[in-house]
PDB file of C-alpha atoms in Angstrom:
ATOM      1  CA  MET A  13      20.488  -7.079  -1.635  1.00 91.00           C
ATOM      2  CA  ASP A  14      20.190 -10.169   0.567  1.00 95.00           C
ATOM      3  CA  LEU A  15      16.460 -10.553   1.200  1.00 98.00           C
ATOM      4  CA  SER A  16      16.556 -13.526   3.590  1.00 97.00           C
ATOM      5  CA  ALA A  17      16.405 -11.483   6.819  1.00 98.00           C
ATOM      6  CA  ALA A  18      13.678  -9.191   5.489  1.00 98.00           C
ATOM      7  CA  LEU A  19      11.556 -12.126   4.313  1.00 98.00           C
ATOM      8  CA  ALA A  20      11.934 -13.898   7.647  1.00 98.00           C
ATOM      9  CA  ARG A  21      10.902 -10.727   9.496  1.00 98.00           C
ATOM     10  CA  LEU A  22       7.915 -10.311   7.195  1.00 98.00           C
ATOM     11  CA  ASP A  23       6.781 -13.799   8.191  1.00 98.00           C
ATOM     12  CA  THR A  24       7.136 -13.358  11.943  1.00 98.00           C
ATOM     13  CA  GLU A  25       6.345  -9.662  12.464  1.00 98.00           C
ATOM     14  CA  GLY A  26       4.288  -8.845   9.378  1.00 98.00           C
ATOM     15  CA  TYR A  27       6.567  -6.049   8.196  1.00 98.00           C
ATOM     16  CA  ALA A  28      10.178  -5.518   7.159  1.00 98.00           C
ATOM     17  CA  PRO A  29      11.999  -2.288   6.232  1.00 98.00           C
ATOM     18  CA  LEU A  30      14.186  -2.630   3.120  1.00 98.00           C
ATOM     19  CA  GLY A  31      16.075   0.644   3.556  1.00 97.00           C
ATOM     20  CA  ARG A  32      16.624   3.106   0.738  1.00 98.00           C
ATOM     21  CA  VAL A  33      15.922   1.482  -2.614  1.00 98.00           C
ATOM     22  CA  LEU A  34      14.876   4.461  -4.785  1.00 98.00           C
ATOM     23  CA  GLY A  35      17.456   7.098  -5.701  1.00 98.00           C
ATOM     24  CA  ASP A  36      17.178  10.849  -6.180  1.00 98.00           C
ATOM     25  CA  ASP A  37      16.441  10.694  -9.916  1.00 98.00           C
ATOM     26  CA  GLY A  38      13.662   8.171  -9.393  1.00 98.00           C
ATOM     27  CA  LEU A  39      12.170  10.214  -6.560  1.00 98.00           C
ATOM     28  CA  THR A  40      12.181  13.344  -8.703  1.00 98.00           C
ATOM     29  CA  ALA A  41      10.532  11.512 -11.599  1.00 98.00           C
ATOM     30  CA  LEU A  42       7.709  10.049  -9.489  1.00 98.00           C
ATOM     31  CA  ARG A  43       7.104  13.244  -7.511  1.00 98.00           C
ATOM     32  CA  GLU A  44       6.883  15.267 -10.717  1.00 98.00           C
ATOM     33  CA  ARG A  45       4.468  12.809 -12.291  1.00 98.00           C
ATOM     34  CA  ALA A  46       2.270  12.700  -9.181  1.00 97.00           C
ATOM     35  CA  GLU A  47       2.032  16.487  -9.153  1.00 96.00           C
ATOM     36  CA  ASP A  48       1.385  16.677 -12.901  1.00 97.00           C
ATOM     37  CA  LEU A  49      -1.448  14.151 -12.600  1.00 97.00           C
ATOM     38  CA  MET A  50      -3.066  16.013  -9.690  1.00 95.00           C
ATOM     39  CA  LEU A  51      -2.828  19.351 -11.479  1.00 96.00           C
ATOM     40  CA  GLY A  52      -3.998  18.043 -14.831  1.00 95.00           C
ATOM     41  CA  ARG A  53      -0.702  18.779 -16.565  1.00 96.00           C
ATOM     42  CA  ALA A  54      -0.296  15.142 -17.665  1.00 94.00           C
ATOM     43  CA  ALA A  55      -2.822  13.139 -19.647  1.00 91.00           C
ATOM     44  CA  ASP A  56      -5.020  10.965 -17.440  1.00 91.00           C
ATOM     45  CA  PRO A  57      -4.644   7.364 -18.705  1.00 92.00           C
ATOM     46  CA  GLY A  58      -7.734   6.242 -16.784  1.00 94.00           C
ATOM     47  CA  LEU A  59      -6.849   6.764 -13.131  1.00 96.00           C
ATOM     48  CA  PHE A  60      -9.062   6.942 -10.052  1.00 95.00           C
ATOM     49  CA  PHE A  61      -8.818  10.004  -7.788  1.00 95.00           C
ATOM     50  CA  GLN A  62     -10.084  10.620  -4.276  1.00 92.00           C
ATOM     51  CA  MET A  63      -9.997  14.102  -2.763  1.00 88.00           C
ATOM     52  CA  ASP A  64      -8.910  14.550   0.839  1.00 76.00           C
ATOM     53  CA  ALA A  65     -11.721  15.619   3.157  1.00 63.00           C
ATOM     54  CA  GLN A  66     -11.475  19.063   4.717  1.00 59.00           C
ATOM     55  CA  THR A  67     -12.921  17.560   7.898  1.00 54.00           C
ATOM     56  CA  GLY A  68     -10.046  15.064   8.081  1.00 52.00           C
ATOM     57  CA  HIS A  69     -12.516  12.156   8.135  1.00 54.00           C
ATOM     58  CA  TYR A  70     -12.178   9.436   5.503  1.00 52.00           C
ATOM     59  CA  GLU A  71     -15.943   9.068   5.056  1.00 55.00           C
ATOM     60  CA  ASP A  72     -16.158  12.713   3.914  1.00 54.00           C
ATOM     61  CA  ALA A  73     -13.623  12.305   1.087  1.00 59.00           C
ATOM     62  CA  GLY A  74     -14.790  13.173  -2.436  1.00 63.00           C
ATOM     63  CA  LEU A  75     -14.526  10.585  -5.206  1.00 76.00           C
ATOM     64  CA  GLY A  76     -13.311  11.220  -8.736  1.00 81.00           C
ATOM     65  CA  TRP A  77     -11.483  14.056 -10.488  1.00 83.00           C
ATOM     66  CA  ARG A  78     -12.468  17.426  -8.993  1.00 81.00           C
ATOM     67  CA  GLY A  79     -10.185  19.638 -11.036  1.00 89.00           C
ATOM     68  CA  PRO A  80      -6.529  20.683 -10.525  1.00 93.00           C
ATOM     69  CA  SER A  81      -5.544  20.316  -6.875  1.00 92.00           C
ATOM     70  CA  LEU A  82      -2.759  18.985  -4.684  1.00 91.00           C
ATOM     71  CA  ALA A  83      -5.330  17.897  -2.099  1.00 88.00           C
ATOM     72  CA  TYR A  84      -6.117  14.475  -3.555  1.00 93.00           C
ATOM     73  CA  ARG A  85      -5.595  11.880  -0.837  1.00 91.00           C
ATOM     74  CA  LYS A  86      -5.065   9.023  -3.266  1.00 94.00           C
ATOM     75  CA  ILE A  87      -4.609   8.133  -6.918  1.00 97.00           C
ATOM     76  CA  GLU A  88      -5.245   4.526  -8.001  1.00 97.00           C
ATOM     77  CA  ARG A  89      -4.515   2.446 -11.125  1.00 97.00           C
ATOM     78  CA  LEU A  90      -1.022   3.889 -11.456  1.00 98.00           C
ATOM     79  CA  GLU A  91       0.106   0.819 -13.381  1.00 98.00           C
ATOM     80  CA  LYS A  92      -1.410   2.747 -16.319  1.00 97.00           C
ATOM     81  CA  ASP A  93       1.297   5.423 -15.982  1.00 97.00           C
ATOM     82  CA  GLU A  94       4.670   4.605 -17.539  1.00 97.00           C
ATOM     83  CA  ARG A  95       6.808   6.086 -14.733  1.00 98.00           C
ATOM     84  CA  PHE A  96       4.980   4.332 -11.916  1.00 98.00           C
ATOM     85  CA  LEU A  97       4.858   1.147 -13.994  1.00 98.00           C
ATOM     86  CA  ALA A  98       8.640   1.252 -14.363  1.00 98.00           C
ATOM     87  CA  TRP A  99       9.025   1.384 -10.575  1.00 98.00           C
ATOM     88  CA  LEU A 100       6.453  -1.262  -9.646  1.00 98.00           C
ATOM     89  CA  SER A 101       8.066  -3.739 -12.079  1.00 98.00           C
ATOM     90  CA  ASN A 102      11.658  -3.193 -10.935  1.00 98.00           C
ATOM     91  CA  PRO A 103      13.910  -6.270 -10.405  1.00 98.00           C
ATOM     92  CA  LEU A 104      14.117  -5.948  -6.605  1.00 98.00           C
ATOM     93  CA  PHE A 105      10.354  -5.966  -6.181  1.00 98.00           C
ATOM     94  CA  GLU A 106      10.143  -8.875  -8.594  1.00 98.00           C
ATOM     95  CA  ARG A 107      12.531 -10.880  -6.392  1.00 98.00           C
ATOM     96  CA  VAL A 108      10.432 -10.114  -3.314  1.00 98.00           C
ATOM     97  CA  ALA A 109       7.184 -11.029  -5.061  1.00 98.00           C
ATOM     98  CA  ARG A 110       8.584 -14.271  -6.500  1.00 98.00           C
ATOM     99  CA  ALA A 111       9.821 -15.239  -3.041  1.00 97.00           C
ATOM    100  CA  ARG A 112       6.241 -15.378  -1.812  1.00 97.00           C
ATOM    101  CA  ILE A 113       4.019 -15.901  -4.862  1.00 97.00           C
ATOM    102  CA  PRO A 114       4.434 -18.882  -7.203  1.00 96.00           C
ATOM    103  CA  GLY A 115       3.559 -18.627 -10.878  1.00 96.00           C
ATOM    104  CA  GLY A 116       2.358 -15.475 -12.582  1.00 97.00           C
ATOM    105  CA  ILE A 117       2.003 -12.311 -10.493  1.00 98.00           C
ATOM    106  CA  VAL A 118      -0.633  -9.597 -10.879  1.00 98.00           C
ATOM    107  CA  LEU A 119      -1.497  -6.354  -9.094  1.00 98.00           C
ATOM    108  CA  TYR A 120      -4.487  -5.795  -6.887  1.00 98.00           C
ATOM    109  CA  ARG A 121      -3.620  -2.126  -6.771  1.00 97.00           C
ATOM    110  CA  ALA A 122      -0.915   0.441  -7.422  1.00 98.00           C
ATOM    111  CA  ILE A 123      -1.881   3.480  -5.385  1.00 98.00           C
ATOM    112  CA  LEU A 124      -0.370   6.803  -4.319  1.00 98.00           C
ATOM    113  CA  PHE A 125      -1.351   7.972  -0.836  1.00 96.00           C
ATOM    114  CA  ASN A 126      -0.926  11.714  -0.403  1.00 94.00           C
ATOM    115  CA  LYS A 127      -1.034  13.743   2.798  1.00 90.00           C
ATOM    116  CA  GLY A 128      -0.837  17.377   1.727  1.00 81.00           C
ATOM    117  CA  GLU A 129       0.899  20.401   3.227  1.00 73.00           C
ATOM    118  CA  PRO A 130      -2.163  21.470   5.269  1.00 69.00           C
ATOM    119  CA  GLY A 131      -1.750  18.155   7.111  1.00 63.00           C
ATOM    120  CA  GLY A 132      -3.481  15.088   5.689  1.00 69.00           C
ATOM    121  CA  GLY A 133      -6.032  13.168   7.720  1.00 75.00           C
ATOM    122  CA  ALA A 134      -5.311  10.213   9.981  1.00 84.00           C
ATOM    123  CA  ILE A 135      -6.083   6.611   8.935  1.00 91.00           C
ATOM    124  CA  ARG A 136      -7.449   4.294  11.629  1.00 95.00           C
ATOM    125  CA  TRP A 137      -6.206   0.803  12.495  1.00 98.00           C
ATOM    126  CA  HIS A 138      -7.177  -1.522   9.651  1.00 98.00           C
ATOM    127  CA  GLN A 139      -6.281  -4.593   7.590  1.00 98.00           C
ATOM    128  CA  ASP A 140      -6.098  -4.738   3.793  1.00 98.00           C
ATOM    129  CA  GLY A 141      -8.232  -7.722   2.880  1.00 96.00           C
ATOM    130  CA  GLY A 142     -11.448  -9.566   3.674  1.00 97.00           C
ATOM    131  CA  THR A 143     -14.726  -9.676   1.777  1.00 96.00           C
ATOM    132  CA  LEU A 144     -14.468  -5.907   1.200  1.00 95.00           C
ATOM    133  CA  TRP A 145     -11.747  -6.664  -1.351  1.00 97.00           C
ATOM    134  CA  GLY A 146     -13.915  -9.228  -3.143  1.00 96.00           C
ATOM    135  CA  LEU A 147     -11.204 -11.753  -3.991  1.00 98.00           C
ATOM    136  CA  SER A 148     -11.122 -15.525  -4.269  1.00 98.00           C
ATOM    137  CA  GLN A 149      -8.028 -15.698  -2.026  1.00 97.00           C
ATOM    138  CA  GLU A 150      -6.392 -13.320   0.410  1.00 97.00           C
ATOM    139  CA  PRO A 151      -3.369 -11.375  -0.902  1.00 98.00           C
ATOM    140  CA  GLU A 152      -0.439 -11.247   1.510  1.00 97.00           C
ATOM    141  CA  LEU A 153       2.223  -8.947   0.059  1.00 98.00           C
ATOM    142  CA  GLN A 154       2.392  -5.178  -0.101  1.00 98.00           C
ATOM    143  CA  ILE A 155       5.403  -2.949  -0.734  1.00 98.00           C
ATOM    144  CA  TRP A 156       5.260   0.683   0.364  1.00 98.00           C
ATOM    145  CA  THR A 157       7.785   3.206  -1.050  1.00 98.00           C
ATOM    146  CA  ALA A 158       8.190   6.614   0.592  1.00 98.00           C
ATOM    147  CA  LEU A 159       8.335   9.500  -1.897  1.00 98.00           C
ATOM    148  CA  ASP A 160       8.806  11.993   0.953  1.00 96.00           C
ATOM    149  CA  ASP A 161      10.179  11.747   4.466  1.00 96.00           C
ATOM    150  CA  ALA A 162       7.593  10.337   6.862  1.00 94.00           C
ATOM    151  CA  PRO A 163       8.827  11.051  10.412  1.00 94.00           C
ATOM    152  CA  ALA A 164       7.355   9.599  13.581  1.00 92.00           C
ATOM    153  CA  ASP A 165       5.249  12.729  14.119  1.00 88.00           C
ATOM    154  CA  GLY A 166       4.536  13.339  10.446  1.00 88.00           C
ATOM    155  CA  GLY A 167       2.353  10.614   8.963  1.00 90.00           C
ATOM    156  CA  CYS A 168       4.571   7.536   9.145  1.00 94.00           C
ATOM    157  CA  LEU A 169       3.093   4.056   9.196  1.00 97.00           C
ATOM    158  CA  GLU A 170       2.372   2.479  12.575  1.00 98.00           C
ATOM    159  CA  VAL A 171       1.978  -1.268  12.957  1.00 98.00           C
ATOM    160  CA  VAL A 172       1.156  -3.898  15.572  1.00 98.00           C
ATOM    161  CA  PRO A 173       3.925  -6.500  15.117  1.00 98.00           C
ATOM    162  CA  GLY A 174       2.693 -10.048  14.631  1.00 98.00           C
ATOM    163  CA  SER A 175      -0.965  -9.059  14.354  1.00 98.00           C
ATOM    164  CA  HIS A 176      -1.191 -10.685  10.898  1.00 98.00           C
ATOM    165  CA  LEU A 177      -0.795 -14.115  12.522  1.00 98.00           C
ATOM    166  CA  GLN A 178      -4.273 -13.737  14.068  1.00 96.00           C
ATOM    167  CA  GLY A 179      -5.920 -13.588  10.645  1.00 97.00           C
ATOM    168  CA  LEU A 180      -8.749 -11.206   9.868  1.00 97.00           C
ATOM    169  CA  ALA A 181     -10.258  -9.345  12.807  1.00 97.00           C
ATOM    170  CA  ARG A 182     -13.624  -9.598  11.045  1.00 97.00           C
ATOM    171  CA  PRO A 183     -14.573 -11.380   7.818  1.00 97.00           C
ATOM    172  CA  MET A 184     -15.115  -8.176   5.858  1.00 97.00           C
ATOM    173  CA  GLY A 185     -11.671  -6.825   6.780  1.00 97.00           C
ATOM    174  CA  GLY A 186     -11.015  -3.084   6.938  1.00 97.00           C
ATOM    175  CA  ILE A 187     -11.304  -1.188  10.241  1.00 97.00           C
ATOM    176  CA  ILE A 188     -10.336  -3.107  13.408  1.00 98.00           C
ATOM    177  CA  PRO A 189     -13.200  -3.098  15.964  1.00 97.00           C
ATOM    178  CA  GLU A 190     -12.509  -1.170  19.167  1.00 97.00           C
ATOM    179  CA  ASP A 191     -13.034  -4.200  21.413  1.00 97.00           C
ATOM    180  CA  GLN A 192     -10.326  -6.120  19.552  1.00 97.00           C
ATOM    181  CA  LEU A 193      -7.955  -3.157  19.709  1.00 98.00           C
ATOM    182  CA  ARG A 194      -8.352  -3.144  23.481  1.00 97.00           C
ATOM    183  CA  ALA A 195      -8.150  -6.927  23.821  1.00 97.00           C
ATOM    184  CA  HIS A 196      -4.875  -7.080  21.899  1.00 97.00           C
ATOM    185  CA  ARG A 197      -3.432  -3.893  23.492  1.00 97.00           C
ATOM    186  CA  ALA A 198      -2.866  -2.290  20.113  1.00 97.00           C
ATOM    187  CA  GLU A 199      -1.902   1.121  21.533  1.00 97.00           C
ATOM    188  CA  GLU A 200       0.689  -0.416  23.861  1.00 97.00           C
ATOM    189  CA  ARG A 201       2.183  -2.661  21.193  1.00 98.00           C
ATOM    190  CA  ALA A 202       2.168  -0.110  18.356  1.00 98.00           C
ATOM    191  CA  VAL A 203       5.493   0.471  16.585  1.00 98.00           C
ATOM    192  CA  SER A 204       6.178   3.546  14.443  1.00 97.00           C
ATOM    193  CA  LEU A 205       8.019   3.083  11.139  1.00 98.00           C
ATOM    194  CA  PRO A 206       9.559   6.472  10.297  1.00 97.00           C
ATOM    195  CA  VAL A 207      11.190   6.483   6.862  1.00 97.00           C
ATOM    196  CA  GLN A 208      13.151   8.817   4.644  1.00 97.00           C
ATOM    197  CA  ALA A 209      12.286   9.440   1.021  1.00 98.00           C
ATOM    198  CA  GLY A 210      13.302   6.480  -1.147  1.00 98.00           C
ATOM    199  CA  GLU A 211      12.977   3.857   1.590  1.00 98.00           C
ATOM    200  CA  ALA A 212      10.613   0.895   1.183  1.00 98.00           C
ATOM    201  CA  VAL A 213       8.773  -1.352   3.637  1.00 98.00           C
ATOM    202  CA  LEU A 214       7.313  -4.838   3.117  1.00 98.00           C
ATOM    203  CA  LEU A 215       3.880  -5.379   4.679  1.00 98.00           C
ATOM    204  CA  HIS A 216       1.613  -8.384   5.106  1.00 98.00           C
ATOM    205  CA  ASN A 217      -1.941  -7.440   4.092  1.00 98.00           C
ATOM    206  CA  GLN A 218      -3.437  -8.621   7.372  1.00 98.00           C
ATOM    207  CA  LEU A 219      -1.002  -6.678   9.564  1.00 98.00           C
ATOM    208  CA  TRP A 220      -2.812  -4.090  11.667  1.00 98.00           C
ATOM    209  CA  HIS A 221      -1.577  -0.688  10.510  1.00 98.00           C
ATOM    210  CA  ARG A 222      -2.504   2.988  10.528  1.00 97.00           C
ATOM    211  CA  SER A 223      -0.975   6.430   9.923  1.00 95.00           C
ATOM    212  CA  GLY A 224      -1.331   9.826  11.535  1.00 90.00           C
ATOM    213  CA  PRO A 225      -1.613  13.253   9.870  1.00 86.00           C
ATOM    214  CA  SER A 226       1.366  14.799   8.126  1.00 83.00           C
ATOM    215  CA  ARG A 227       3.191  17.794   9.559  1.00 79.00           C
ATOM    216  CA  GLU A 228       1.678  21.120   8.572  1.00 76.00           C
ATOM    217  CA  GLY A 229       3.734  22.556   5.727  1.00 76.00           C
ATOM    218  CA  HIS A 230       5.119  19.154   4.687  1.00 84.00           C
ATOM    219  CA  ARG A 231       3.810  16.645   2.160  1.00 88.00           C
ATOM    220  CA  ARG A 232       3.867  12.913   2.761  1.00 92.00           C
ATOM    221  CA  ARG A 233       3.445  10.741  -0.316  1.00 96.00           C
ATOM    222  CA  GLY A 234       3.743   6.962  -0.328  1.00 97.00           C
ATOM    223  CA  PHE A 235       3.395   4.579  -3.276  1.00 98.00           C
ATOM    224  CA  SER A 236       1.739   1.331  -2.189  1.00 98.00           C
ATOM    225  CA  LEU A 237       1.693  -1.885  -4.218  1.00 98.00           C
ATOM    226  CA  CYS A 238      -0.230  -5.089  -3.587  1.00 98.00           C
ATOM    227  CA  TYR A 239       1.026  -8.123  -5.518  1.00 98.00           C
ATOM    228  CA  MET A 240      -0.875 -11.420  -5.705  1.00 98.00           C
ATOM    229  CA  SER A 241      -1.141 -14.686  -7.608  1.00 98.00           C
ATOM    230  CA  ASP A 242      -2.618 -14.596 -11.090  1.00 98.00           C
ATOM    231  CA  ALA A 243      -4.903 -17.417  -9.903  1.00 97.00           C
ATOM    232  CA  THR A 244      -6.827 -14.829  -7.836  1.00 98.00           C
ATOM    233  CA  ARG A 245     -10.285 -13.999  -9.140  1.00 97.00           C
ATOM    234  CA  CYS A 246     -12.561 -11.016  -8.557  1.00 97.00           C
ATOM    235  CA  LEU A 247     -15.831 -12.061  -6.897  1.00 96.00           C
ATOM    236  CA  ARG A 248     -17.827  -8.850  -7.224  1.00 91.00           C
ATOM    237  CA  LYS A 249     -21.302  -9.247  -8.780  1.00 89.00           C
ATOM    238  CA  LYS A 250     -22.772  -5.722  -8.997  1.00 87.00           C
ATOM    239  CA  ARG A 251     -20.337  -4.840 -11.781  1.00 89.00           C
ATOM    240  CA  ALA A 252     -18.257  -6.852 -14.199  1.00 91.00           C
ATOM    241  CA  PRO A 253     -15.439  -8.721 -12.387  1.00 93.00           C
ATOM    242  CA  ARG A 254     -12.095  -6.946 -12.447  1.00 94.00           C
ATOM    243  CA  GLU A 255      -9.251  -8.195 -14.578  1.00 95.00           C
ATOM    244  CA  PHE A 256      -5.928  -7.722 -12.792  1.00 97.00           C
ATOM    245  CA  PHE A 257      -2.820  -6.266 -14.391  1.00 98.00           C
ATOM    246  CA  ARG A 258      -0.101  -8.864 -14.942  1.00 98.00           C
ATOM    247  CA  VAL A 259       3.294  -7.644 -13.703  1.00 98.00           C
ATOM    248  CA  PHE A 260       5.493 -10.737 -13.824  1.00 97.00           C
ATOM    249  CA  GLU A 261       5.095 -13.914 -15.868  1.00 93.00           C
ATOM    250  CA  GLY A 262       5.104 -17.291 -14.124  1.00 84.00           C
ATOM    251  CA  ARG A 263       8.320 -19.117 -13.303  1.00 73.00           C
ATOM    252  CA  GLY A 264       7.150 -21.941 -11.083  1.00 50.00           C
ATOM    253  CA  LYS A 265       8.125 -22.049  -7.404  1.00 49.00           C
ATOM    254  CA  PRO A 266       9.186 -19.090  -5.199  1.00 47.00           C
ATOM    255  CA  THR A 267      12.816 -18.214  -5.790  1.00 47.00           C
ATOM    256  CA  GLU A 268      14.165 -16.971  -2.448  1.00 50.00           C
ATOM    257  CA  SER A 269      14.917 -19.035   0.643  1.00 41.00           C
ATOM    258  CA  GLY A 270      12.965 -18.711   3.872  1.00 37.00           C
ATOM    259  CA  PRO A 271       9.605 -19.908   5.215  1.00 34.00           C
ATOM    260  CA  SER A 272       6.415 -18.998   3.380  1.00 32.00           C
ATOM    261  CA  ILE A 273       3.939 -16.554   4.853  1.00 30.00           C
ATOM    262  CA  ARG A 274       1.391 -18.219   7.095  1.00 28.00           C
ATOM    263  CA  ARG A 275      -2.132 -18.556   5.775  1.00 24.00           C
TER     264      ARG A 275
END
């Protein structure tokens, strides 16, 4: 795959669809493992679970394992699972990561987002970064793989093209304040990114993005990866600083052509 156009679009617009990169066998393997983990049929290697809220509001979501259920909204630390590890370390993603991150490359997170058949809750406009993430430098590369179809009216990602060039909307990151949404006409500029199962999308961490609920009777699972430099340090003080999982060893300078992401 020629990545030059996708990398250039990532720089200017903050996102870039890669098309279908995961085949039927891979989809089956990851779907099965996700279901087995949620239902307790596979050994838990030390994952983090968050239950979806019945109210549909993120702040009402329950943390931790709550027993067998397909209603978990997310599972984190999936680099500990051999099937998800095999996918997040695949050669295509390595090429993308090396094109933007010099030296050794680690993971901030490897996370499954799940919107269940009852219709998962909506996620508001936000950015993935800021002091909430507690890092010594801002990560800039995420790759999102669809494990199910995510149509325009069924939980697909929505983005505001170019919004990453403005930097963080607030130092702590996270939810975009309403006054900034209005000032930058987020609703008018919003672009939907419907995808079919197996397709992947590159995202800049500071791109404004959100997703709506899934269609009733349909699941919408997406596997999201955030890669960053191994020079990044965890700044949290209440608990021991995190040590990040190394995915790719260092090889010096980025390996693909094209301009670097703006900082």
